[in-house]
Short mmCIF file of C-alpha atoms in Angstrom, two decimals:
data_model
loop_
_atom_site.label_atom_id
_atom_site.label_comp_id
_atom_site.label_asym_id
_atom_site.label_seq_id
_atom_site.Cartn_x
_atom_site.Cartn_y
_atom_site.Cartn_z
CA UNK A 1 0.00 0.00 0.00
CA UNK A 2 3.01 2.26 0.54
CA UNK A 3 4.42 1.61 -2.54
CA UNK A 4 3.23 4.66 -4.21
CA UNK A 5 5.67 6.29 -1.41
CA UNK A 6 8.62 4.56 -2.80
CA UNK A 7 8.47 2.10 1.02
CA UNK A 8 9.86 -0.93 0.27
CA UNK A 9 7.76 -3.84 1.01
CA UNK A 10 9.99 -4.77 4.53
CA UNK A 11 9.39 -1.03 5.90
CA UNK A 12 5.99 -1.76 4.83
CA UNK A 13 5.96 -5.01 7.05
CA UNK A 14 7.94 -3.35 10.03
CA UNK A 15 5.50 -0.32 10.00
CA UNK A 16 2.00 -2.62 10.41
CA UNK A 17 4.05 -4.66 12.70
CA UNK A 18 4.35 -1.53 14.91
CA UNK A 19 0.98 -0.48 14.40
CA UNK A 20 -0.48 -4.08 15.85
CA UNK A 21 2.23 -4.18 18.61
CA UNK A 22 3.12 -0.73 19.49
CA UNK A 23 4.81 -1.33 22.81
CA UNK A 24 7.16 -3.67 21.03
CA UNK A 25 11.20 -3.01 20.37
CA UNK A 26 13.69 -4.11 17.86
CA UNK A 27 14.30 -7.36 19.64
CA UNK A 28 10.53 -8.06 19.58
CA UNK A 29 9.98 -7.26 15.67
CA UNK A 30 13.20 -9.33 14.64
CA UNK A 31 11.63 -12.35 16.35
CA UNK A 32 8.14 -12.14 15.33
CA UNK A 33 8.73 -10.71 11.76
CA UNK A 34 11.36 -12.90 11.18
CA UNK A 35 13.94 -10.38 9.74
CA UNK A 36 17.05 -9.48 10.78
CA UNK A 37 18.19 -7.07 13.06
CA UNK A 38 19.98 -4.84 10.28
CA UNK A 39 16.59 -5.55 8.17
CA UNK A 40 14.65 -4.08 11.03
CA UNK A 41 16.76 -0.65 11.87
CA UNK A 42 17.29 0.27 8.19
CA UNK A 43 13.26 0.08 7.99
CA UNK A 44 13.14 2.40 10.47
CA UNK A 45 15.28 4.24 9.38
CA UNK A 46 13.19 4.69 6.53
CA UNK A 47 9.85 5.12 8.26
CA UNK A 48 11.80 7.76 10.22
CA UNK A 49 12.68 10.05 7.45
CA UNK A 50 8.66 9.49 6.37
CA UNK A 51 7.84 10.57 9.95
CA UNK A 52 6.20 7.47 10.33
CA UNK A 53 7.85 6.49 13.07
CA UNK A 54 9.94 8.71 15.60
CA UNK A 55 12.40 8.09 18.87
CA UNK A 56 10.51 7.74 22.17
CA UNK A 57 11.64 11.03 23.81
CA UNK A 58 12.04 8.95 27.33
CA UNK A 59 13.99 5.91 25.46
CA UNK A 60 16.32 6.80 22.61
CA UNK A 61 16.17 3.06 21.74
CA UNK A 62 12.83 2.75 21.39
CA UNK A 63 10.47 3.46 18.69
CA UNK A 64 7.05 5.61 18.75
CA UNK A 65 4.97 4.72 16.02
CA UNK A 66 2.82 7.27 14.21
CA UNK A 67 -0.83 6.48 13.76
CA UNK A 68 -2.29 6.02 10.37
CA UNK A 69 -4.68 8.84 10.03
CA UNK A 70 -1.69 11.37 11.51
CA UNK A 71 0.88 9.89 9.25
CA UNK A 72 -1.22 10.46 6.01
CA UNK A 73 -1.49 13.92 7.00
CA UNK A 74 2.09 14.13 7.12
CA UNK A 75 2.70 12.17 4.03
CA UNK A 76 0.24 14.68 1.95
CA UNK A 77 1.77 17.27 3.42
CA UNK A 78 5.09 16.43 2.45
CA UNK A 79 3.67 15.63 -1.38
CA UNK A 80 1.96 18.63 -1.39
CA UNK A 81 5.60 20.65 -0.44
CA UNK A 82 7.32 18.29 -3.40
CA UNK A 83 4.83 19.24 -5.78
CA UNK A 84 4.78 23.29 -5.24
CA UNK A 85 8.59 22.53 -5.40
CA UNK A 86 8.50 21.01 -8.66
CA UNK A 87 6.42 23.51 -10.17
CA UNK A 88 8.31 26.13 -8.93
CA UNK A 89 11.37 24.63 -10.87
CA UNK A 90 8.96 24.17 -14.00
CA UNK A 91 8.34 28.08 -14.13
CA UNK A 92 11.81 28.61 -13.52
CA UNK A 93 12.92 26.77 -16.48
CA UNK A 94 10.33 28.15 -18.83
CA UNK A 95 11.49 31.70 -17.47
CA UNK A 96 14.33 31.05 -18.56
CA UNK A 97 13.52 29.34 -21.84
CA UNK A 98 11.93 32.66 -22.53
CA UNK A 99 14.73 34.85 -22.06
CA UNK A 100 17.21 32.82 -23.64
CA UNK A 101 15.15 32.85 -26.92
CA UNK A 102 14.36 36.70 -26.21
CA UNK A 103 18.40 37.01 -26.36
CA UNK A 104 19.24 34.74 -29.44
CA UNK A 105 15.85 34.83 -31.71
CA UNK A 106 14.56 38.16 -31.22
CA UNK A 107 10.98 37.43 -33.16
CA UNK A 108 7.64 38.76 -32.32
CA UNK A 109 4.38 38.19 -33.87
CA UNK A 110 4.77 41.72 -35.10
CA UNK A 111 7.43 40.48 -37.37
CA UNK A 112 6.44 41.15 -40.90
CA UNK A 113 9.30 39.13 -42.13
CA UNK A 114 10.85 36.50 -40.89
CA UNK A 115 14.07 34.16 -42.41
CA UNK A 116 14.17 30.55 -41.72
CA UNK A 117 17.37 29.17 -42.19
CA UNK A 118 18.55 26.07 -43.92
CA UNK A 119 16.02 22.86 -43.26
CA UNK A 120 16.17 22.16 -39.89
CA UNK A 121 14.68 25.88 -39.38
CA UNK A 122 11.93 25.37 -41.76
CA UNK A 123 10.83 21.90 -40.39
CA UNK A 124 10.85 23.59 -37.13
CA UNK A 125 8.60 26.30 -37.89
CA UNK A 126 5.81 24.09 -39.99
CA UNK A 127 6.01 21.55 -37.03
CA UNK A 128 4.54 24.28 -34.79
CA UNK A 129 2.33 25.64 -37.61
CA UNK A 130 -0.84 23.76 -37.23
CA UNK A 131 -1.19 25.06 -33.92
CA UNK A 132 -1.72 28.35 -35.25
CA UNK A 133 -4.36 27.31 -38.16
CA UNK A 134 -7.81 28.03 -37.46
CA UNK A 135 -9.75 28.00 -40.64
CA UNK A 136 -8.08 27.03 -44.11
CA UNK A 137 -4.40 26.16 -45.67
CA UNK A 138 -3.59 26.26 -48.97
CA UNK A 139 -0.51 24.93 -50.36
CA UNK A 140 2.17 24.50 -53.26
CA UNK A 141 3.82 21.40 -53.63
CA UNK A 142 6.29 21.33 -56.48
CA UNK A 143 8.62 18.83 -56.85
CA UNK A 144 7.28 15.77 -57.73
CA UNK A 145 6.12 12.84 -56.32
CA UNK A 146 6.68 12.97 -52.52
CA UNK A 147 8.33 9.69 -50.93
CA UNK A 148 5.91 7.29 -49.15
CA UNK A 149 7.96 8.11 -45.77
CA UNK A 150 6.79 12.03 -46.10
CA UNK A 151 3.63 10.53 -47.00
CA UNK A 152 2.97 9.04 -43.97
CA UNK A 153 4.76 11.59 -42.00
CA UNK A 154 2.38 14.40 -43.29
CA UNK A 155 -1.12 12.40 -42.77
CA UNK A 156 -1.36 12.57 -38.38
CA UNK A 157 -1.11 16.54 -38.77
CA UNK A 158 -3.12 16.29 -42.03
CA UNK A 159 -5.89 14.35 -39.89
CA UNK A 160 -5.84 16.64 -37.02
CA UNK A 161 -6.53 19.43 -38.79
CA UNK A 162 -9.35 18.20 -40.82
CA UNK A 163 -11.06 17.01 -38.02
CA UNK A 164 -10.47 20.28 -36.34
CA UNK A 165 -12.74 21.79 -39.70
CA UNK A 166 -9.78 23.54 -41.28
CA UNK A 167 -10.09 24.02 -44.95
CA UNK A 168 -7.15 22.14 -46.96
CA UNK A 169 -6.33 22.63 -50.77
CA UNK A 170 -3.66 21.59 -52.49
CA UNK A 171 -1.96 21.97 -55.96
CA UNK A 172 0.92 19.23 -56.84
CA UNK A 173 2.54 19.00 -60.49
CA UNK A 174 0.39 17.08 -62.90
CA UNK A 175 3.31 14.40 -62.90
CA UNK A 176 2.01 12.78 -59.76
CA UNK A 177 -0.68 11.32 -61.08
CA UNK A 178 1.67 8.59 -62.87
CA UNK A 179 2.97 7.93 -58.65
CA UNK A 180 0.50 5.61 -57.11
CA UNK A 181 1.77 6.47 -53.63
CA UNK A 182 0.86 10.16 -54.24
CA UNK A 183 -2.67 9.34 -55.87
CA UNK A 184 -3.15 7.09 -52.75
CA UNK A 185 -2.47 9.91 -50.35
CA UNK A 186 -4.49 12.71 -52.26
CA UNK A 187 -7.38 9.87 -52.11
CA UNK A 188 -6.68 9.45 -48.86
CA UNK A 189 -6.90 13.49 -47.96
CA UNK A 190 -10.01 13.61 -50.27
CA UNK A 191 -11.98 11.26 -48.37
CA UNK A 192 -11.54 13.30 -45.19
CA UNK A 193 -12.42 16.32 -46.75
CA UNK A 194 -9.48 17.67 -48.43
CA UNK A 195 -9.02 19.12 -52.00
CA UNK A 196 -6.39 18.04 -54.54
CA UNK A 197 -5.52 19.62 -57.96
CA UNK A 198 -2.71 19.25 -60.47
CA UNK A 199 -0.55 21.75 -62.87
CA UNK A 200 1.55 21.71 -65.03
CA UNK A 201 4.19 23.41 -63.03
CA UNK A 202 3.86 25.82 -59.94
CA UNK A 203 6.27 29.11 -58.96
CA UNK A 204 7.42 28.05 -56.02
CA UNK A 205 7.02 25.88 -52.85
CA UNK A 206 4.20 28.32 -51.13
CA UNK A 207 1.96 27.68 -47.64
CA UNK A 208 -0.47 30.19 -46.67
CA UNK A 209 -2.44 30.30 -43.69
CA UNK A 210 -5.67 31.90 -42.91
CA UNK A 211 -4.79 34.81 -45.82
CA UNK A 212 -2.35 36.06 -42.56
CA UNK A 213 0.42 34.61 -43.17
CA UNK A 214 2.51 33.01 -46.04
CA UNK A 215 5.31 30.93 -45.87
CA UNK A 216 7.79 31.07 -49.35
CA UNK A 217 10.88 28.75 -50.23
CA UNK A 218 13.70 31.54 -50.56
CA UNK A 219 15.17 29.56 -53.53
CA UNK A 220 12.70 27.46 -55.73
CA UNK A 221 15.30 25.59 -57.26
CA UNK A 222 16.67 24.60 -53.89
CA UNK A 223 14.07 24.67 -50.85
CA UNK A 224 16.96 23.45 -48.59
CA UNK A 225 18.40 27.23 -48.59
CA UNK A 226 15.45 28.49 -46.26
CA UNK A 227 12.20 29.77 -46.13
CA UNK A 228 10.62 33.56 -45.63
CA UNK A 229 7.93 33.95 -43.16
CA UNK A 230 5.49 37.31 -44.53
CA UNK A 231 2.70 38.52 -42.67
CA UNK A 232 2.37 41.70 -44.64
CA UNK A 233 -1.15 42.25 -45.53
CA UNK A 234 -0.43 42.99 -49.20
CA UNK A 235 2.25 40.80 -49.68
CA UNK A 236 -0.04 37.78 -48.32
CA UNK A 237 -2.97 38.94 -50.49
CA UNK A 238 -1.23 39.07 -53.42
CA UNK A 239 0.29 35.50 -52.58
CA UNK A 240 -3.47 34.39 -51.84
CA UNK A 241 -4.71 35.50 -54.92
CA UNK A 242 -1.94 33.87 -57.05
CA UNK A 243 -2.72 30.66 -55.71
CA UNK A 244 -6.67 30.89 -56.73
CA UNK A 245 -5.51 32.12 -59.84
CA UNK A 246 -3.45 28.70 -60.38
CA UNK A 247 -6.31 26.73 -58.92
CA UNK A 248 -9.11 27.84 -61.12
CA UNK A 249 -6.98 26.51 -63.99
CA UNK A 250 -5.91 23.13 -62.36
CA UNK A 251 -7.27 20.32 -63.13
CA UNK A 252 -8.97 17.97 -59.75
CA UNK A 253 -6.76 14.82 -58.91
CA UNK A 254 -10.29 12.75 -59.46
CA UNK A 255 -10.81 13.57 -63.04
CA UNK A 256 -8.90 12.01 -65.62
CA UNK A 257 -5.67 14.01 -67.02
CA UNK A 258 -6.70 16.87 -69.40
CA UNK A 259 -6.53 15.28 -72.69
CA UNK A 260 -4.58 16.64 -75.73
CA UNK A 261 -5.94 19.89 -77.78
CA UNK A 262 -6.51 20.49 -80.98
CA UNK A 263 -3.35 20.26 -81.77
CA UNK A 264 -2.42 17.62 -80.16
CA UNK A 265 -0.85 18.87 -77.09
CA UNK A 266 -1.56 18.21 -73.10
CA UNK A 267 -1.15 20.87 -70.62
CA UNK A 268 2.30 19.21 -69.28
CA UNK A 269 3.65 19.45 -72.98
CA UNK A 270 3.01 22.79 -73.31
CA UNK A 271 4.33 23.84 -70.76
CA UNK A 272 7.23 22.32 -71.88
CA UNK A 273 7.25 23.80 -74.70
CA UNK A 274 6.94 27.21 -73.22
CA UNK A 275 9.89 26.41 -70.78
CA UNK A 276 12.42 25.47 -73.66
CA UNK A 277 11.19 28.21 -76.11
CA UNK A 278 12.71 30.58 -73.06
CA UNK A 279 16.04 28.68 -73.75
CA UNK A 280 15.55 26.52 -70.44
CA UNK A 281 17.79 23.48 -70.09
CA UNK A 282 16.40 20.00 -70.06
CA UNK A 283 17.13 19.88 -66.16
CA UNK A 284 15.61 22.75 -65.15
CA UNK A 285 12.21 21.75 -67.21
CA UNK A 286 12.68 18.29 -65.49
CA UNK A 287 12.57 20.31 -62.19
CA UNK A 288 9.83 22.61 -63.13
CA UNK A 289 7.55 19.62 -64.43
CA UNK A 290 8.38 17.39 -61.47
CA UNK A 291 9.66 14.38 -63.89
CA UNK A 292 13.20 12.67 -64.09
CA UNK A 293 15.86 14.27 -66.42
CA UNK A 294 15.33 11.49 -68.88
CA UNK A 295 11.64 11.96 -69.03
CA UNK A 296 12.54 15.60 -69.70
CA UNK A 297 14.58 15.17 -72.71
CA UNK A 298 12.14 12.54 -74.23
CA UNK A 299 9.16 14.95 -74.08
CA UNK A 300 11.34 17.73 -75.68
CA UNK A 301 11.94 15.21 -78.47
CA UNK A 302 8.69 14.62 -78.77
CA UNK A 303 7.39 17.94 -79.07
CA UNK A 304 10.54 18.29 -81.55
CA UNK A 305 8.89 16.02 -83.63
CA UNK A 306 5.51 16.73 -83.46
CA UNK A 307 6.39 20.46 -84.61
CA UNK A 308 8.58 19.01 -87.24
CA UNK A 309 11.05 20.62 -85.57
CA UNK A 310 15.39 19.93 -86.82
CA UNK A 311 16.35 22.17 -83.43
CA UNK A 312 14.84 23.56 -80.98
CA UNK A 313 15.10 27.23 -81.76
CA UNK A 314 13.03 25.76 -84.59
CA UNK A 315 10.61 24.41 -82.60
CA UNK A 316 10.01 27.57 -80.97
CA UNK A 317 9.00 29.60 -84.39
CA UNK A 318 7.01 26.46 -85.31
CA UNK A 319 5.05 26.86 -81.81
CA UNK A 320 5.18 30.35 -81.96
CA UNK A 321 3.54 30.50 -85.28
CA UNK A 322 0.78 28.16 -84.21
CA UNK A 323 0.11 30.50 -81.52
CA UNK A 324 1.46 27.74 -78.85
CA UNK A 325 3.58 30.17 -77.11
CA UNK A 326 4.13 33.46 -76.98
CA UNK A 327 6.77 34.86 -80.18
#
């Protein structure tokens, strides 16, 4: 029963022993508890630092044992001092958790801007973000098909906020739909109330929360450099209407992809198209379109062909003249 107090099942013994034969000494309990005389004193000795049990003041060698109702009173008494104690410490250390970031990350929600640097700092910073979402987030996922493992990772937040009501939308690259892992998870999202779209290819890697704040890669070719925090008003309207600008014109992950137009085109090829008449490399269209390097140069081949195209400067007066692209 005293357990809970950390008394070891002997002091345990020794104290009820007391309590049923309180006139009793050490020589008494060692015979009729059958423990040893060292067993014996170092229970004491440990009921004695519980006030349990206290030196008779007329016989230093005898023992005066404390009666159950007074020694709970004691015992809570002593918890209650422990616990005051350890929440003193607690406030202590969040004091000072407080002033140390005060000294070395001096951010308030005033902050209009706000770098994040490196990964670590962004992953940081969108860990604590759902806690601050209250009604919708909208976001920008270039790059592909996502592994499973960020999959997974993503879909306990994902939940949480759904359930909570918040309004998620989504806009990944049109490649994705050829990842079954990815068109698992956006089926996944959309039967809990999320919405998925696809482009062809998207500005940047771009969160935005409750049109307060936005959240931007600082390099869109290499999200690992860092993030920018904005919670100008302008600057996160403007961001806000970009986005439904790009999701009007994407296509929803349950339809079918957008097939070719008249002239024989999908969206994903002409945006290729568009990206190489600029005098893009094949790499950065891979990048842009979210498809291996490979891929890349295969649909530029294609599209070479189809325009009857020897190079692709070529190609880009053929599109141009067939009002693909702009001249």
């Amino acid at each position: 029963m005293l357990d809970v107090l950390k008394v070891d099942a002997t002091a345990e013994v020794v104290y009820r022993g007391m309590l049923a034969h309180p006139q009793e000494g050490v020589a008494e309990l060692v015979r009729r508890l059958e423990l040893t005389e060292q067993e014996v004193r170092a229970a004491l000795d440990t009921l004695a630092e519980l006030a349990l049990v206290r030196h008779s003041p007329e016989d230093p060698q005898s023992f005066h044992v404390v009666e159950p109702h007074l020694a709970a009173e004691i015992l809570l008494a002593k918890e209650r001092a422990e616990l005051a104690a350890q929440q003193q410490r607690v406030q202590e250390v969040q004091a000072a958790a407080l002033q140390l970031k005060s000294e070395f990350i001096p951010e308030s929600p005033k902050d209009e801007v706000h770098r994040l640097t490196g990964v670590d700092s962004v992953r940081d910073y969108l860990a604590a973000l759902p806690d601050e979402v209250q009604e919708e987030l909208l976001t920008f996922a270039p790059g592909g098909a996502q592994t499973e493992a960020n999959l997974r990772s993503s879909r306990p937040i994902a939940d949480a906020l759904l359930a909570r009501g918040v309004r998620m939308r989504t806009v990944y690259l049109d490649s994705v739909r050829n990842d079954p892992p990815t068109v698992a998870h956006a089926d996944w999202l959309a039967e809990r109330g999320g919405r998925i779209r696809t482009a062809p290819s998207l500005p940047n890697r771009l969160i935005i929360c409750d049109k307060k704040i936005a959240i931007v890669a600082v390099d869109s070719d290499d999200t690992s450099a860092g993030a920018v925090v904005l919670r100008t008003a302008g600057v996160v309207s403007s961001l806000y209407a970009l986005f439904e600008n790009i999701w009007q014109t994407a296509q929803p992950m349950e339809e079918r992809a957008q097939p070719s137009d008249e002239q024989g085109l999908n969206p994903q090829q002409l945006e290729a198209l568009r990206l190489l008449s600029l005098g893009h490399t094949d790499d950065y269209v891979a990048a842009r379109l979210g498809v291996s390097g490979r891929t890349a140069r295969r649909i530029a081949t294609k599209l070479m062909s189809h325009l009857g195209a020897r190079s692709r400067f070529q190609a880009g007066l053929h599109a141009a003249a067939r009002g693909l692209i702009r001249p």
